[in-house]
Coordinates of C-alpha atoms and ligand atoms in Angstrom, one line a residue:
M1 CA 0.0 0.1 0.0
T2 CA 1.4 3.4 -1.0
S3 CA 1.4 6.1 1.6
A4 CA -1.3 8.0 -0.3
Q5 CA -3.4 4.9 -0.2
G6 CA -2.7 4.5 3.5
S7 CA -3.8 8.1 4.3
Q8 CA -6.9 7.6 2.3
L9 CA -7.8 4.4 4.2
M10 CA -7.2 6.2 7.5
A11 CA -9.4 9.1 6.4
A12 CA -12.1 6.7 5.4
L13 CA -11.8 4.8 8.7
R14 CA -12.0 8.1 10.7
N15 CA -15.1 8.9 8.7
I16 CA -16.8 5.7 9.9
V17 CA -15.9 5.6 13.6
G18 CA -14.8 9.2 14.3
D19 CA -11.4 10.7 14.7
C20 CA -10.8 9.7 18.3
N21 CA -11.6 6.1 17.6
V22 CA -8.7 5.4 15.1
V23 CA -5.2 4.9 16.6
T24 CA -2.0 5.0 14.5
E25 CA 0.4 6.0 17.3
P26 CA 3.1 3.2 17.2
K27 CA 3.5 2.9 21.0
E28 CA -0.3 2.4 21.5
L29 CA -0.4 0.0 18.6
Q30 CA 2.2 -2.2 20.3
V31 CA -0.3 -2.7 23.0
L32 CA -3.5 -2.9 20.9
G33 CA -2.0 -5.4 18.4
C34 CA -1.0 -7.9 21.1
D35 CA -2.4 -10.5 23.5
W36 CA -1.1 -12.1 26.7
T37 CA 1.6 -14.1 24.9
K38 CA 3.9 -11.2 24.2
I39 CA 6.3 -13.3 22.2
F40 CA 5.2 -12.5 18.6
T41 CA 6.1 -9.6 16.4
V42 CA 3.5 -6.8 16.8
D43 CA 3.1 -4.4 13.8
P44 CA -0.4 -3.3 13.0
L45 CA -1.4 -0.6 10.5
A46 CA -4.0 0.9 12.8
A47 CA -6.6 0.1 15.5
V48 CA -10.2 1.1 15.3
F49 CA -12.9 1.2 17.9
P50 CA -16.3 0.9 16.3
G51 CA -19.4 1.7 18.4
S52 CA -22.0 -0.4 16.7
T53 CA -22.6 -3.4 14.5
E54 CA -23.2 -1.0 11.5
E55 CA -19.8 0.6 12.1
V56 CA -18.1 -2.8 12.4
S57 CA -19.8 -3.7 9.1
A58 CA -18.7 -0.5 7.4
V59 CA -15.1 -0.8 8.6
M60 CA -15.1 -4.5 7.3
K61 CA -16.5 -3.4 3.9
L62 CA -13.9 -0.9 3.5
C63 CA -11.0 -3.2 4.4
H64 CA -12.5 -5.9 2.2
E65 CA -12.7 -3.4 -0.8
N66 CA -9.0 -2.4 -0.1
R67 CA -7.9 -6.1 0.6
V68 CA -6.6 -5.0 4.0
S69 CA -6.4 -7.7 6.6
V70 CA -8.1 -7.3 10.0
V71 CA -7.5 -8.7 13.4
P72 CA -10.6 -8.8 15.8
S73 CA -9.7 -7.9 19.3
G74 CA -11.4 -8.4 22.6
G75 CA -9.9 -8.0 26.1
R76 CA -6.4 -9.3 24.7
T77 CA -6.2 -11.9 27.4
G78 CA -5.8 -14.6 24.9
L79 CA -2.9 -17.1 25.4
A80 CA -2.4 -18.4 21.9
G81 CA -1.5 -15.2 19.8
G82 CA -4.9 -15.2 18.2
A83 CA -5.3 -11.3 18.7
V84 CA -1.8 -10.6 17.5
A85 CA -1.5 -8.2 14.5
G86 CA 2.0 -8.6 13.1
N87 CA 1.6 -7.7 9.4
K88 CA 0.1 -4.4 9.0
E89 CA -3.5 -5.4 9.7
V90 CA -6.2 -3.2 11.0
V91 CA -7.1 -4.2 14.6
I92 CA -10.9 -4.0 15.1
S93 CA -11.4 -3.7 18.9
L94 CA -14.9 -4.1 20.3
K95 CA -14.2 -2.3 23.6
R96 CA -16.8 0.4 22.9
M97 CA -19.6 -2.1 22.3
T98 CA -20.7 -2.8 25.9
K99 CA -24.4 -2.7 25.9
I100 CA -26.3 -5.4 28.0
E101 CA -30.0 -5.7 27.4
P102 CA -32.4 -6.2 30.3
V103 CA -32.3 -9.9 31.5
D104 CA -35.1 -12.1 30.3
R105 CA -36.2 -13.8 33.5
V106 CA -38.8 -16.0 31.8
G107 CA -36.6 -17.5 29.1
L108 CA -33.4 -17.2 31.2
T109 CA -31.4 -15.3 28.6
V110 CA -29.4 -12.1 28.3
Q111 CA -28.5 -10.3 25.1
C112 CA -25.3 -8.3 24.9
E113 CA -22.7 -6.6 22.6
A114 CA -19.5 -8.5 22.1
G115 CA -17.3 -6.0 24.0
V116 CA -18.9 -6.5 27.3
T117 CA -16.6 -8.2 29.9
T118 CA -17.3 -11.7 31.1
Q119 CA -17.6 -10.2 34.7
A120 CA -20.1 -7.6 33.5
V121 CA -22.4 -10.4 32.3
Q122 CA -21.9 -12.4 35.6
E123 CA -22.9 -9.2 37.5
A124 CA -25.9 -8.4 35.3
A125 CA -27.1 -12.0 35.7
S126 CA -26.6 -11.8 39.5
A127 CA -28.3 -8.4 39.8
A128 CA -31.4 -10.1 38.2
G129 CA -31.2 -13.0 40.6
L130 CA -29.7 -15.3 38.1
F131 CA -26.4 -16.9 37.1
F132 CA -24.0 -16.8 34.1
A133 CA -21.9 -19.8 34.2
L134 CA -18.7 -19.1 32.4
D135 CA -16.0 -18.2 34.9
L136 CA -12.2 -17.7 34.4
A137 CA -9.5 -15.7 36.2
A138 CA -9.3 -13.3 33.3
K139 CA -13.1 -12.4 33.7
G140 CA -12.5 -8.7 34.5
S141 CA -10.7 -8.1 31.2
S142 CA -11.9 -10.8 28.7
H143 CA -14.8 -9.9 26.5
I144 CA -17.8 -12.1 25.7
G145 CA -16.8 -11.7 22.0
G146 CA -13.2 -13.1 22.9
N147 CA -14.9 -15.8 25.0
I148 CA -16.9 -16.9 22.1
A149 CA -14.2 -16.7 19.5
T150 CA -11.9 -18.9 21.7
N151 CA -14.7 -21.1 23.0
A152 CA -13.3 -20.4 26.5
G153 CA -13.4 -23.3 29.0
G154 CA -12.7 -22.0 32.4
L155 CA -13.1 -23.0 36.1
K156 CA -16.8 -24.4 35.9
L157 CA -16.8 -26.4 32.8
I158 CA -17.1 -29.6 34.6
R159 CA -20.6 -28.5 35.8
Y160 CA -22.0 -26.1 33.2
G161 CA -19.9 -26.7 30.0
G162 CA -17.8 -24.1 28.2
M163 CA -18.6 -21.1 26.3
R164 CA -20.3 -23.1 23.4
E165 CA -22.9 -24.3 25.9
Q166 CA -23.7 -20.8 27.0
V167 CA -24.5 -19.4 23.5
L168 CA -28.0 -19.4 22.2
G169 CA -27.7 -16.9 19.3
L170 CA -25.1 -14.7 17.5
E171 CA -24.8 -11.7 15.3
V172 CA -21.7 -11.8 13.2
V173 CA -20.1 -9.4 10.6
L174 CA -18.7 -11.4 7.7
P175 CA -15.4 -10.6 6.0
D176 CA -17.1 -8.8 3.2
G177 CA -18.9 -6.6 5.7
S178 CA -22.4 -8.3 5.5
I179 CA -24.2 -8.9 8.8
L180 CA -25.3 -12.4 9.6
D181 CA -28.2 -12.4 12.1
M182 CA -28.3 -15.7 13.9
N183 CA -29.2 -14.1 17.1
S184 CA -32.2 -16.3 17.9
R185 CA -33.3 -16.8 21.6
L186 CA -34.6 -20.3 20.9
R187 CA -33.5 -23.3 23.0
K188 CA -34.6 -25.6 20.2
N189 CA -34.2 -25.0 16.5
N190 CA -33.6 -28.0 14.1
T191 CA -33.9 -26.1 10.9
G192 CA -30.6 -27.2 9.0
Y193 CA -27.0 -26.6 10.0
D194 CA -26.4 -24.8 13.2
L195 CA -24.2 -22.1 11.6
K196 CA -23.4 -20.1 14.8
Q197 CA -21.3 -23.1 15.9
L198 CA -18.8 -22.3 13.2
F199 CA -18.1 -18.9 14.8
I200 CA -17.7 -20.3 18.3
G201 CA -14.0 -21.3 18.6
C202 CA -13.0 -19.9 15.2
E203 CA -10.6 -17.5 16.8
G204 CA -11.8 -14.6 14.6
T205 CA -10.9 -16.3 11.4
L206 CA -14.4 -16.4 9.9
G207 CA -16.1 -13.2 11.1
I208 CA -16.4 -10.7 13.9
V209 CA -18.9 -11.5 16.7
T210 CA -20.9 -8.2 17.5
R211 CA -23.7 -9.5 19.7
A212 CA -24.8 -12.6 21.4
T213 CA -27.7 -14.1 23.3
L214 CA -26.4 -16.0 26.3
R215 CA -28.1 -18.7 28.5
L216 CA -28.6 -17.9 32.1
M217 CA -29.7 -20.2 34.9
A218 CA -31.1 -20.2 38.3
K219 CA -28.4 -19.3 40.9
P220 CA -26.9 -22.6 42.0
R221 CA -27.4 -24.2 45.4
H222 CA -25.0 -23.2 48.1
V223 CA -21.6 -24.6 47.3
Q224 CA -18.7 -25.7 49.6
L225 CA -15.1 -25.4 48.7
S226 CA -12.1 -27.4 50.0
C227 CA -8.4 -27.6 49.3
I228 CA -7.0 -31.1 49.6
A229 CA -3.4 -31.9 50.0
V230 CA -2.5 -35.0 48.1
R231 CA 0.7 -37.3 48.0
D232 CA 0.5 -38.7 44.5
F233 CA -0.9 -37.6 41.1
S234 CA -2.9 -40.9 40.9
D235 CA -4.7 -39.8 44.1
I236 CA -6.2 -37.0 42.2
T237 CA -8.0 -39.1 39.8
K238 CA -9.1 -41.4 42.7
I239 CA -10.6 -38.4 44.5
L240 CA -12.5 -37.5 41.3
T241 CA -13.8 -41.1 40.9
I242 CA -14.8 -41.3 44.6
S243 CA -16.5 -37.9 44.4
N244 CA -18.5 -39.2 41.4
M245 CA -19.4 -42.5 42.9
Q246 CA -20.6 -40.6 46.2
G247 CA -23.0 -38.8 43.9
A248 CA -21.5 -35.2 44.6
T249 CA -22.5 -32.5 42.3
I250 CA -19.0 -31.1 41.5
T251 CA -18.9 -27.5 40.4
A252 CA -15.1 -27.3 40.1
F253 CA -12.3 -29.8 40.3
E254 CA -8.9 -28.1 39.8
F255 CA -5.3 -29.1 40.8
F256 CA -1.9 -27.5 41.1
T257 CA 1.5 -28.8 42.2
D258 CA 3.5 -27.6 45.1
V259 CA 5.9 -25.8 42.8
A260 CA 2.9 -23.8 41.5
H261 CA 1.8 -23.2 45.0
G262 CA 5.2 -22.0 46.1
I263 CA 5.3 -19.5 43.1
V264 CA 1.9 -18.1 44.1
L265 CA 3.0 -17.7 47.8
Q266 CA 6.1 -15.8 46.6
H267 CA 4.3 -13.4 44.1
A268 CA 0.6 -13.0 45.0
Q269 CA 0.0 -10.3 47.6
G270 CA -1.3 -11.7 50.9
A271 CA -1.2 -15.4 49.7
R272 CA -0.9 -17.9 52.6
T273 CA -0.7 -21.7 52.5
P274 CA -3.7 -23.3 54.3
F275 CA -1.6 -26.3 55.5
Q276 CA 0.9 -26.9 58.2
Q277 CA 2.7 -29.3 56.0
R278 CA 3.2 -28.8 52.3
A279 CA 2.3 -31.7 50.0
P280 CA 3.3 -32.5 46.3
F281 CA -0.2 -31.8 44.9
Y282 CA -3.4 -29.9 45.8
V283 CA -6.9 -30.3 44.7
I284 CA -9.5 -27.4 44.8
L285 CA -12.9 -29.2 45.0
E286 CA -16.2 -27.3 45.0
V287 CA -19.3 -29.3 45.4
E288 CA -23.0 -28.3 45.8
D289 CA -24.8 -28.9 49.0
A290 CA -27.7 -31.5 48.9
A291 CA -31.3 -30.5 49.0
G292 CA -32.2 -28.8 52.3
G293 CA -28.7 -27.5 52.7
V294 CA -27.2 -30.8 53.8
S295 CA -23.4 -30.7 53.4
V296 CA -22.0 -33.1 50.8
M297 CA -18.4 -31.9 51.5
E298 CA -17.9 -33.2 55.0
P299 CA -18.9 -36.9 54.5
L300 CA -17.0 -36.8 51.1
L301 CA -13.8 -35.7 52.8
E302 CA -14.3 -38.4 55.5
K303 CA -14.5 -40.9 52.7
L304 CA -11.3 -39.6 51.1
Y305 CA -9.4 -39.9 54.3
E306 CA -10.7 -43.4 54.7
E307 CA -9.6 -44.3 51.3
G308 CA -6.1 -42.9 52.1
V309 CA -6.1 -40.4 49.1
C310 CA -6.1 -37.2 51.2
L311 CA -3.2 -36.2 53.3
D312 CA -5.0 -33.1 54.8
A313 CA -7.9 -30.9 53.8
V314 CA -9.4 -27.6 54.7
I315 CA -13.0 -26.3 54.1
A316 CA -13.7 -22.7 53.5
Q317 CA -15.8 -21.5 56.6
N318 CA -16.8 -18.1 55.3
S319 CA -16.8 -15.9 52.2
A320 CA -13.3 -14.6 52.9
Q321 CA -11.8 -18.0 53.2
F322 CA -13.7 -19.0 50.1
K323 CA -12.1 -16.3 48.1
E324 CA -8.7 -17.0 49.7
L325 CA -8.7 -20.7 48.7
W326 CA -9.9 -19.9 45.2
S327 CA -7.2 -17.1 44.8
L328 CA -4.5 -19.9 45.4
R329 CA -5.7 -21.3 42.1
E330 CA -6.7 -18.2 40.3
N331 CA -3.4 -16.3 41.0
I332 CA -1.3 -19.0 39.3
T333 CA -1.1 -17.4 35.8
E334 CA -0.2 -13.9 37.0
S335 CA 2.4 -15.3 39.6
L336 CA 4.1 -17.3 36.9
S337 CA 4.4 -14.3 34.7
A338 CA 6.0 -12.3 37.6
H339 CA 8.3 -15.2 38.3
G340 CA 10.0 -15.6 34.9
H341 CA 9.7 -16.3 31.2
V342 CA 6.8 -18.6 30.6
R343 CA 5.6 -20.8 27.7
K344 CA 2.1 -22.3 28.2
N345 CA 0.3 -25.4 27.2
D346 CA -3.4 -26.3 27.7
I347 CA -3.6 -30.0 26.6
S348 CA -6.4 -32.3 27.2
L349 CA -6.7 -36.0 27.5
P350 CA -9.4 -38.7 28.2
I351 CA -9.7 -38.4 32.0
D352 CA -9.0 -42.1 32.6
M353 CA -5.7 -41.8 30.6
L354 CA -4.4 -39.0 32.8
D355 CA -2.3 -41.2 35.2
A356 CA -0.7 -43.1 32.3
F357 CA 0.1 -39.8 30.6
I358 CA 1.5 -38.2 33.7
R359 CA 4.0 -41.0 34.1
E360 CA 5.3 -40.5 30.6
L361 CA 5.3 -36.6 31.1
M362 CA 7.4 -36.9 34.2
D363 CA 10.1 -39.0 32.1
E364 CA 10.2 -36.1 29.6
V365 CA 10.3 -33.5 32.3
A366 CA 13.3 -35.3 33.9
K367 CA 15.1 -34.8 30.6
A368 CA 14.4 -31.1 30.3
P369 CA 17.2 -28.6 30.7
K370 CA 17.7 -27.8 34.4
D371 CA 16.9 -24.1 34.1
I372 CA 13.4 -24.9 32.8
E373 CA 11.0 -25.5 35.6
V374 CA 7.8 -27.4 34.5
V375 CA 4.8 -26.2 36.5
L376 CA 1.6 -28.2 36.4
F377 CA -1.9 -27.0 37.1
G378 CA -5.4 -27.0 35.5
H379 CA -8.9 -28.1 35.2
I380 CA -8.0 -31.7 35.8
G381 CA -11.7 -32.8 36.3
D382 CA -12.1 -31.9 32.7
G383 CA -8.9 -33.8 31.6
N384 CA -7.4 -30.3 30.9
L385 CA -3.8 -30.0 32.1
H386 CA -1.8 -26.7 32.0
I387 CA 1.9 -27.4 31.5
N388 CA 3.9 -24.2 31.9
Y389 CA 7.6 -24.0 31.2
V390 CA 9.2 -21.4 33.3
G391 CA 12.7 -19.9 32.8
P392 CA 14.7 -17.4 34.9
R393 CA 13.7 -13.8 34.1
S394 CA 17.4 -13.0 33.8
G395 CA 17.8 -15.3 30.9
D396 CA 17.4 -14.4 27.2
K397 CA 13.6 -14.6 26.3
N398 CA 14.0 -16.0 22.8
K399 CA 16.6 -18.6 23.8
F400 CA 14.2 -19.7 26.6
Q401 CA 11.3 -20.0 24.1
D402 CA 13.3 -22.2 21.8
A403 CA 14.5 -24.5 24.6
A404 CA 11.1 -24.8 26.0
R405 CA 9.6 -25.4 22.6
K406 CA 11.9 -28.5 22.3
V407 CA 10.5 -29.9 25.6
E408 CA 7.0 -29.0 24.4
E409 CA 7.5 -30.8 21.1
R410 CA 8.4 -34.1 22.9
I411 CA 5.4 -33.8 25.3
F412 CA 3.0 -33.0 22.4
A413 CA 4.3 -36.0 20.6
L414 CA 2.9 -38.2 23.3
L415 CA -0.7 -37.0 22.6
P416 CA -1.8 -38.8 19.5
K417 CA -1.7 -42.2 21.0
Y418 CA -4.1 -41.0 23.7
R419 CA -6.1 -39.1 21.2
G420 CA -5.4 -36.1 23.3
S421 CA -5.6 -32.4 22.1
V422 CA -2.9 -29.8 21.9
S423 CA -5.4 -27.2 22.9
A424 CA -8.3 -27.8 25.3
E425 CA -9.4 -24.1 25.6
H426 CA -6.8 -21.5 24.7
G427 CA -7.0 -22.3 20.9
I428 CA -4.3 -22.6 18.3
G429 CA -3.7 -18.9 17.3
L430 CA -0.1 -18.5 16.1
L431 CA 1.3 -20.5 19.1
K432 CA 0.2 -24.0 18.2
K433 CA -0.2 -23.8 14.3
K434 CA 2.5 -26.4 13.7
D435 CA 1.0 -28.8 16.1
L436 CA -2.6 -28.7 14.8
G437 CA -2.0 -32.0 12.9
L438 CA -1.3 -33.9 16.1
S439 CA -5.0 -33.4 17.1
R440 CA -6.8 -33.0 13.9
S441 CA -6.7 -35.3 10.7
E442 CA -5.6 -34.0 7.4
A443 CA -9.3 -34.5 6.3
E444 CA -10.5 -32.3 9.1
I445 CA -7.9 -29.6 8.3
N446 CA -8.8 -29.7 4.7
L447 CA -12.5 -29.2 5.5
M448 CA -11.6 -26.3 7.9
R449 CA -9.7 -24.7 5.0
G450 CA -12.7 -25.2 2.7
I451 CA -15.0 -23.5 5.2
K452 CA -12.4 -20.6 5.6
D453 CA -12.3 -20.2 1.7
L454 CA -16.0 -20.2 1.5
L455 CA -16.5 -17.4 4.1
D456 CA -13.3 -15.5 3.6
P457 CA -12.2 -15.9 -0.1
A458 CA -10.1 -12.8 0.1
G459 CA -8.2 -14.2 3.1
I460 CA -8.4 -10.9 5.0
M461 CA -10.0 -12.2 8.3
N462 CA -7.4 -12.8 11.0
P463 CA -5.1 -14.4 8.4
G464 CA -2.3 -16.9 9.5
K465 CA -4.3 -18.0 12.7
I466 CA -5.0 -21.7 13.3
F467 CA -3.5 -22.6 9.9
D468 CA -2.1 -20.9 6.8
R469 CA -3.9 -20.9 3.5
K470 CA -2.6 -23.4 1.0
Ligands
FAD501 P1 -8.7 -11.8 22.9 O1 -7.4 -12.2 23.6 O2 -8.8 -10.3 22.6 O3 -8.8 -12.6 21.5 C1 -8.8 -14.0 21.6 C2 -9.2 -14.5 20.1 O4 -10.5 -14.1 19.8 C3 -8.4 -13.8 19.0 O5 -8.2 -14.8 18.0 C4 -9.3 -12.7 18.5 O6 -9.0 -12.4 17.1 C5 -10.6 -13.3 18.7 N1 -11.7 -12.3 19.0 C6 -11.8 -11.5 20.1 N2 -13.0 -10.8 20.0 C7 -13.6 -11.2 18.9 C8 -14.9 -11.0 18.3 N3 -15.7 -10.0 18.9 N4 -15.2 -11.6 17.2 C9 -14.4 -12.5 16.6 N5 -13.3 -12.8 17.1 C10 -12.8 -12.2 18.2 N6 -9.0 -19.3 28.9 C11 -9.9 -20.3 29.2 O7 -10.4 -20.9 28.3 N7 -10.0 -20.8 30.5 C12 -9.4 -20.2 31.5 O8 -9.5 -20.6 32.7 C13 -8.6 -19.1 31.3 N8 -8.0 -18.4 32.3 C14 -7.2 -17.3 32.0 C15 -6.7 -16.6 33.1 C16 -5.8 -15.5 32.9 C17 -5.3 -14.9 34.0 C18 -5.6 -15.1 31.5 C19 -4.7 -14.0 31.2 C20 -6.1 -15.8 30.5 C21 -7.0 -16.9 30.7 N9 -7.6 -17.6 29.6 C22 -8.4 -18.6 29.9 C23 -7.4 -17.1 28.3 C24 -8.3 -16.0 27.8 O9 -8.9 -15.3 28.9 C25 -9.5 -16.6 27.0 O10 -9.1 -17.2 25.8 C26 -10.6 -15.5 26.6 O11 -11.7 -16.1 26.1 C27 -10.0 -14.5 25.6 O12 -11.0 -13.4 25.6 P2 -10.5 -11.9 25.1 O13 -11.6 -11.1 25.1 O14 -9.3 -11.5 26.0 O15 -9.9 -12.2 23.6
MLT502 C1 -6.0 -21.1 33.8 O1 -6.7 -22.1 33.8 O2 -5.7 -20.5 34.8 C2 -5.9 -20.4 32.4 O3 -6.2 -21.3 31.4 C3 -4.7 -19.6 32.2 C4 -3.4 -20.4 32.2 O4 -3.3 -21.4 31.6 O5 -2.4 -19.8 32.7
ZN503 ZN1 -7.3 -22.9 32.0

């Protein structure tokens, strides 16, 4: 693009969204063209902040006519490089689109624009006496549009499903600027292909989500939370099995290693261990009380002690302790970032294969360079394991990433025989493009390419994410 064409494009963008909603200042663009990964080159042409679906559509039409690529951007908390603009794209940020319609208490739905934060939807539901089920530590920053585009998983998937399960309808702006209205509020609708599913988890490669209708539910029964100290990884899957067999309604089943715990204690303000004696692993278990407010947690913990799978356990006795226990898990990501250079995995496995996989994983970890610390945590009740490779902050960032990638490659190579996935919830983005073939067959990837070509023949919609065009 010549500089005259560039100036013309900027003038046209300003015309659509207003002068103050177009950014071309390089320092600001470094932030706006980046997500949480912070390891990819960032080099957008501009960033724009449309205020309505019509403005998104007009921006998209303009970019389509000029064959300028775009990168949709939400709260930029993504962990796969999906919102990274590294090749003179126009970043389309939905941060001004934050309207939430009044909650529908009969049908249990809420409609909102895509730039609303996850937490704002949780709060709107709660203010109406209802509950929005998606929950993740990034909720204060992540947008509903980003949650939809990544099909976010989070802390409560074991009970309520991920983002896909929360979406009833969608409005999407397609790469040519046309508006596709699939924003139905119907619970049941068997009238051909369910097209909205294509856009959930597409990482912004097929269109821009501008509005959604989300499923709400009655507030859950009172829950109890415990943190359980565990000797052996295999005890974690035993705890899950026993909890299932006791008929517990599990609302969260998370784990972290003592290494992860130590890093949180070091970096998160006010963090304290709840135990007299540290243990190799910890489980965060949240269960609903039975009808009539009868505690399920206490008899369950007794059973776990009896079965010898629990070294120690604490139950949150009040809301302050509840928050404190959850923060030991929710603060892991931020604490790791404060601790050193990090490379993140979010693999998943069939849950009954976790023990066998962990044994193989530990063999690989033993072979890893000594200055790479391997930190494990995650949504283990869903079979979703976060492997984080952590290197000293003083070391060179790029050298660390290369060395960690080598360990990651060996660990990823273990996955196909378990039919595991290289990404349970963060997505492929730029980070795991080379690894897609470990979890998806050639036939599947070709079909995905065909869908991409159909919806985005000009190839301008978040290009280079998930896979490259042939
Ligand atoms: P962004 O990072 O801005 O974008 C993510 C992707 O979505 C990009 O490909 C982007 O192009 C696309 N996109 C964004 N908005 C739109 C739109 N309106 N239309 C089309 N495409 C769009 N993830 C989990 O799944 N579970 C967790 O438990 C979890 N915990 C986290 C905790 C922390 C502390 C952090 C930093 C991240 C965590 N994440 C988690 C990752 C991240 O929060 C999620 O992937 C989230 O859904 C991203 O939302 P976002 O608005 O920040 O999206
Ligand atoms: C989490 O479960 O905390 C998130 O997926 C973030 C991470 O993997 O660090
Ligand atoms: Zn996670």
